[in-house]
Each structure stands twice: as C-alpha cells, then as structure tokens.
C-alpha cells in the first residue's frame, strides 16, 4: 500500500465517521461503530517500510486520531460536531483536518509573561534543524556520543515543531482554521509541571488531558478524594504517553520493547506528583528563582532522556534509519536548490 493509498484510507474512514457514525447516538453505540476505524488506524503504519513514515503515521493517526475519535464517540473533544453553544457545526474539511493532523484550535491565551519568551520562527527552526542534521548525519562517527544525544534533543523539538507548524499552515490555507502553536518555548520551563503541562508538544498534552487525565480524575475523586485523584490522574496520563511512545518505536524497530521509554514517563509522572505536593505544602511562601529552576528542569529532562528515552532508539538503529532518510531528502533538496539558478538562467 502506497502513501497515497494510506491517505485515501484515512480520508474515506473519516468521511464514514462524519456521515455515518455521527448519526449514531453518542456513547457505546457510536463507539462500537468506530471499532473498525480504530483497527484500521492501528495497522496503517505497518504498510510503510520507511522508518520516518512509520513514526509519523503512528503519531498522527494511530495515536492522536484514534484518541480524538474516542472522544468523538462521546461527542467530546475537537471533533465534536457542535460547539459548546450548539450553534456551529464542523464542516467535513475541518473535521478531517482536525482528526488527521496534530492541530489545536485557537483558544484564549493563558501563556506566561511574553517578556520571558524567546520565540523561534519557522525559518530559524529550519536552519537549526539543518545544522543539527548535518552534524549527526554526516559527522556522527567523529562526534562524541553525548553530543549526538544533545543534538537529538534539539532535533526532536525542532522536528515536532516544524511538522506541526507545517500541518497548521496547510490547514489554515485549505480550511481557514486559526490554530495554536505546537509548543510554547519548552526551553524556558521552570518546573516539570510547566514543561509537560504548558510548554512541550501541547497538541499531545491537550489530547491526553481530555482522554486520560480528566476521566481518571473524575472517576477517582469520590474514591480517593480530589487531592489524590489529581495525582493518580497525572501518573495515569504519563503511563499512557509512555505506552504510546513504546508503540511508535515498536513499529519502527520491529523488536520487543525494553520498557525504558515507559519508565522515562513513569519517572516524570512521579516527579510531577511530588512537585505538585511540594508546591501545595509551601504554597507561595518559597519558590526558586526562574534562573535556577529553569536550568534544573531542562537539565533533568535531558539527563533522564539520555538514560531512558534515547537508548532503545539508538540501540536498535532507529535513529540512523530516520537520519538516513531525512538526510537523503535534505541532500536532494539542497542539490535542487543549487541547480535552481542554472535552471532559471537557462530560460533568460
């Protein structure tokens, strides 16, 4: 099955959801009607041989689209066919875009103080990605392994930001959606709660909040109390995120997971739970200054990623496969750009 066939399968499946499943009463009946779509979206990455396309399809479709459709089964989330005031219905192009792409619709801003922002525009991100890609793709054997992992950290942020920004631009051009940026300067995080909840990969954060955090917190509030329900909901959210990351790299690597990636997210979930408890205990009486808490937060994320997140990726060669594919595309585009002046001059 080619990438074209995969795209058509996704579009046809989402048309089925829009025209047929939407007519079925919300709840279990609609959820049952969506089961074939859940299955199809789960196996679609297996039709690719490219590591990059496998990872991309698993992230966009198997993870995010399935989770959004799970919410749609109960008429919640971004695919709900009516807004809160029940006066505006999503059009089919908007429904497909919101389901198949990692997008967040425009909302009221609760961003941190703009004075502390150091925004990177798309051009700067693309240039930085090219630099890190060149360093790791062409000079990896001459580069210290720790420096390579640091490059991977930057590349992961830049690639996710660029991919989601491109998706947002396409959706805005095609269907006129006003969308939120994918991240909010995660390198300026002052706590793990700030990093995971308000700054890093906010499309995933919002999806997990609606599908895991809110239901778990609501279900446990009467059982263990609101305070502990919140903490268990945080941990459940991180566990699910870890399992979905394991699935992505299981599809890419084709080997049994080592569960290090899941432990990375479990560790961060536990740390966020402790952080919430400490903040409640000290309230606003004591707080580390941002120039101390910021480096500590980012340093902890990077250090734990070195020990738990990246090893299963590097050990099985997934990083080299993806780098080789992206590097080949980059070299191809660079050659075409260099040939462009000669091509234009030929017609003058």
XYZ file of C-alpha atoms in Angstrom:
348
model
C 0.000 0.000 0.000
C 1.491 3.345 -1.071
C 1.383 6.581 0.892
C -1.380 7.741 -1.457
C -3.491 4.701 -0.589
C -2.883 5.293 3.123
C -4.009 8.921 2.815
C -7.119 7.884 0.893
C -7.885 5.238 3.524
C -7.690 7.875 6.261
C -9.898 10.337 4.360
C -12.533 7.686 3.496
C -12.529 6.438 7.094
C -13.054 9.942 8.450
C -15.883 10.531 5.950
C -17.517 7.401 7.356
C -17.136 8.848 10.861
C -18.567 12.204 9.796
C -21.544 11.000 7.764
C -22.442 7.659 9.399
C -21.027 7.329 12.914
C -22.136 10.863 13.750
C -25.756 9.805 13.119
C -25.498 7.056 15.747
C -26.315 8.077 19.333
C -23.217 9.105 21.276
C -21.737 6.707 23.793
C -21.282 2.949 23.473
C -23.330 2.589 20.217
C -21.180 5.175 18.420
C -18.013 3.713 19.963
C -18.900 0.287 18.537
C -19.419 1.828 15.103
C -15.887 3.250 15.297
C -14.156 -0.032 16.175
C -13.263 -0.870 12.527
C -11.677 2.597 12.180
C -9.669 2.124 15.381
C -8.373 -1.175 13.996
C -7.529 0.253 10.583
C -5.746 3.289 12.046
C -3.738 0.967 14.312
C -2.368 -1.187 11.484
C -1.827 1.552 8.870
C 1.825 2.227 9.864
C 2.656 -1.406 9.090
C 2.131 -0.727 5.390
C 5.214 1.529 5.249
C 8.857 0.465 5.027
C 10.189 3.957 5.763
C 11.044 4.423 9.463
C 10.153 8.117 9.279
C 6.733 7.477 7.704
C 6.025 4.691 10.193
C 6.779 7.007 13.117
C 4.801 9.864 11.579
C 1.731 7.733 10.816
C 1.767 6.105 14.238
C 1.974 9.510 15.921
C -0.596 11.316 13.748
C -3.099 8.527 13.075
C -2.658 5.526 15.387
C -2.217 7.729 18.454
C -3.746 11.176 18.061
C -6.506 10.432 15.533
C -7.673 7.349 17.456
C -7.735 9.276 20.730
C -9.708 12.111 19.120
C -12.188 9.601 17.693
C -12.519 8.056 21.141
C -13.644 11.472 22.393
C -15.842 11.881 19.313
C -17.684 8.686 20.284
C -18.975 10.597 23.312
C -19.399 13.876 21.387
C -16.447 15.494 23.140
C -13.102 16.944 22.125
C -12.042 18.747 18.948
C -14.139 16.510 16.656
C -17.407 17.197 18.422
C -19.812 18.177 15.660
C -21.219 21.053 17.654
C -19.599 23.717 19.756
C -20.499 24.348 23.372
C -23.245 26.743 22.332
C -24.556 24.222 19.783
C -24.783 26.835 17.064
C -21.917 25.900 14.790
C -21.213 22.578 13.153
C -17.797 21.445 11.946
C -17.527 21.160 8.188
C -16.164 17.953 6.641
C -12.770 19.523 5.634
C -12.299 20.890 9.161
C -13.311 17.547 10.691
C -10.777 15.663 8.547
C -8.024 18.215 9.224
C -8.576 18.202 12.980
C -8.676 14.394 13.087
C -5.755 13.542 10.796
C -3.356 16.345 11.732
C -1.903 17.268 15.149
C -3.743 20.583 15.443
C -5.125 22.713 18.280
C -7.826 25.233 17.520
C -7.344 28.816 18.693
C -8.288 29.423 22.307
C -7.961 32.190 24.839
C -4.329 32.624 25.773
C -3.090 31.729 29.217
C 0.518 31.992 28.151
C 3.298 33.016 30.559
C 4.581 36.574 30.581
C 5.577 37.450 26.980
C 8.644 39.287 28.269
C 10.184 35.925 29.112
C 9.617 34.427 25.676
C 12.387 33.739 23.178
C 10.381 32.723 20.110
C 11.930 30.862 17.207
C 10.331 31.482 13.826
C 9.925 28.796 11.207
C 12.969 29.836 9.146
C 15.253 29.832 12.185
C 13.975 26.409 13.249
C 14.557 25.007 9.770
C 18.132 26.361 9.674
C 18.884 24.961 13.132
C 17.440 21.578 12.148
C 19.644 21.536 9.045
C 22.720 22.282 11.188
C 21.974 19.530 13.715
C 21.041 17.128 10.934
C 24.317 17.791 9.134
C 26.271 17.261 12.352
C 24.610 13.931 13.170
C 24.115 12.576 9.642
C 27.499 13.427 8.125
C 29.763 13.571 11.200
C 28.195 11.195 13.730
C 31.208 8.857 13.830
C 33.534 11.786 14.674
C 31.167 13.282 17.271
C 31.103 12.392 20.972
C 28.062 10.174 21.777
C 26.814 12.597 24.449
C 26.951 15.477 21.967
C 24.998 13.344 19.488
C 22.272 12.815 22.117
C 22.177 16.553 22.812
C 21.678 17.086 19.084
C 18.876 14.510 19.176
C 17.139 16.508 21.926
C 17.238 19.673 19.829
C 16.246 17.808 16.665
C 13.238 16.171 18.322
C 11.934 19.557 19.456
C 12.595 21.183 16.075
C 11.134 18.329 14.009
C 7.921 18.159 16.035
C 7.589 21.946 15.970
C 8.211 22.141 12.205
C 5.925 19.209 11.329
C 3.044 20.546 13.392
C 3.645 24.107 12.151
C 3.516 22.824 8.552
C 0.300 20.930 9.324
C -1.168 24.094 10.837
C -0.182 26.153 7.790
C -1.757 23.637 5.413
C -4.976 23.548 7.467
C -5.111 27.326 7.608
C -4.689 27.641 3.840
C -7.168 24.878 2.961
C -9.921 25.339 5.532
C -9.148 28.693 7.169
C -8.562 27.334 10.682
C -6.950 29.619 13.251
C -4.613 27.361 15.217
C -2.406 27.431 18.282
C 1.388 26.943 18.006
C 2.578 23.381 18.731
C 4.833 24.340 21.653
C 5.449 27.266 23.966
C 9.234 27.667 24.337
C 9.830 24.466 26.386
C 13.474 25.515 26.879
C 12.137 28.239 29.243
C 10.283 25.808 31.527
C 10.685 26.491 35.247
C 9.222 23.196 36.516
C 8.285 19.762 35.209
C 4.617 20.678 35.588
C 5.285 23.762 33.459
C 7.262 21.750 30.867
C 4.760 18.920 30.380
C 1.531 20.808 31.019
C 2.038 24.196 29.399
C 5.001 24.164 27.034
C 6.026 20.861 25.384
C 4.056 19.349 22.469
C 0.764 20.915 23.503
C -1.275 19.010 20.925
C -0.464 15.746 22.700
C -0.882 17.391 26.106
C -4.381 18.603 25.250
C -5.411 15.225 23.789
C -4.160 13.301 26.833
C -5.820 15.784 29.174
C -9.205 15.127 27.566
C -8.881 11.352 27.086
C -6.951 10.251 30.191
C -6.438 12.946 32.819
C -9.979 14.323 33.067
C -11.807 10.934 33.088
C -9.393 9.369 35.611
C -9.550 12.390 37.900
C -13.343 12.478 37.723
C -13.692 8.733 38.345
C -11.337 8.682 41.347
C -12.457 11.907 43.039
C -15.211 10.175 45.017
C -12.994 7.162 45.782
C -9.687 8.635 46.995
C -10.529 12.331 47.293
C -9.786 15.203 44.942
C -6.159 15.654 46.024
C -5.100 12.067 45.324
C -7.369 11.763 42.295
C -5.424 14.606 40.696
C -2.099 12.892 41.391
C -3.229 9.480 40.142
C -4.666 11.136 37.024
C -1.283 12.758 36.355
C 0.503 9.412 36.722
C -2.048 7.617 34.503
C -1.540 10.269 31.811
C 2.220 9.771 31.824
C 1.884 5.988 31.739
C -0.377 6.133 28.678
C 2.019 8.568 26.989
C 4.877 6.157 27.687
C 2.959 3.208 26.225
C 2.118 5.160 23.073
C 5.786 6.106 22.638
C 6.660 2.420 23.059
C 4.168 1.598 20.300
C 5.722 4.139 17.941
C 9.202 2.699 18.315
C 7.938 -0.882 18.363
C 6.541 -0.232 14.891
C 9.772 1.469 13.806
C 12.215 -1.046 15.311
C 10.170 -4.220 14.915
C 11.581 -5.621 18.185
C 10.008 -6.225 21.575
C 10.027 -3.078 23.723
C 12.552 -2.775 26.549
C 10.126 -0.528 28.514
C 12.834 2.057 29.204
C 10.757 4.656 27.420
C 7.739 3.854 29.560
C 9.883 4.161 32.687
C 11.041 7.573 31.457
C 7.443 8.797 31.503
C 6.594 6.984 34.753
C 9.576 8.704 36.405
C 8.438 12.098 35.169
C 4.866 11.388 36.235
C 6.052 10.533 39.750
C 8.236 13.638 39.853
C 5.316 15.836 38.758
C 3.189 14.263 41.522
C 5.886 15.112 44.089
C 6.259 18.588 42.610
C 2.519 19.230 42.973
C 2.643 18.075 46.586
C 5.637 20.298 47.405
C 4.002 23.322 45.781
C 0.873 22.770 47.842
C 2.921 22.392 51.013
C 4.942 25.592 50.613
C 2.217 27.412 48.681
C 3.620 30.824 47.652
C 5.898 31.214 50.680
C 9.000 29.941 48.894
C 9.962 29.456 45.273
C 13.237 29.003 43.404
C 14.107 31.908 41.082
C 13.489 31.129 37.414
C 17.202 31.299 36.512
C 17.772 28.380 38.911
C 14.596 26.336 38.375
C 14.818 26.688 34.577
C 18.224 25.021 34.069
C 17.378 22.403 36.717
C 14.151 21.492 34.897
C 15.616 21.324 31.400
C 18.722 19.561 32.728
C 16.595 16.897 34.423
C 14.566 16.293 31.256
C 17.721 15.973 29.143
C 19.572 13.785 31.663
C 16.691 11.343 32.067
C 16.209 11.261 28.291
C 19.880 10.254 27.957
C 19.385 7.402 30.405
C 15.931 6.104 29.465
C 14.367 7.675 26.356
C 17.107 7.532 23.740
C 18.880 4.187 24.495
C 16.174 1.948 22.950
C 16.123 4.213 19.881
C 19.910 4.200 19.421
C 20.379 0.536 20.408
C 18.188 -0.747 17.574
C 19.371 1.715 14.924
C 16.073 3.572 14.566
C 17.913 6.890 14.825
C 20.241 6.014 11.959
C 17.365 4.851 9.751
C 15.423 8.075 10.294
C 18.548 10.240 9.932
C 19.475 8.496 6.699
C 16.008 9.039 5.223
C 15.799 12.696 6.305
C 19.417 13.294 5.302
C 18.785 11.880 1.829
C 15.764 14.162 1.403
C 17.791 17.110 2.682
C 20.652 16.422 0.250
C 18.178 16.016 -2.619
C 16.500 19.347 -1.847
C 19.863 21.062 -1.400
C 21.044 19.836 -4.806
C 17.824 21.043 -6.424
C 18.199 24.446 -4.779
C 21.782 24.716 -6.045
C 20.618 23.831 -9.549
C 17.823 26.404 -9.457
C 19.950 29.441 -10.554
C 21.212 27.493 -13.603
C 17.663 26.392 -14.408
C 16.352 29.955 -14.211
C 19.291 31.293 -16.222
C 18.594 28.789 -18.971
C 15.235 30.477 -19.673
C 16.509 34.058 -19.593
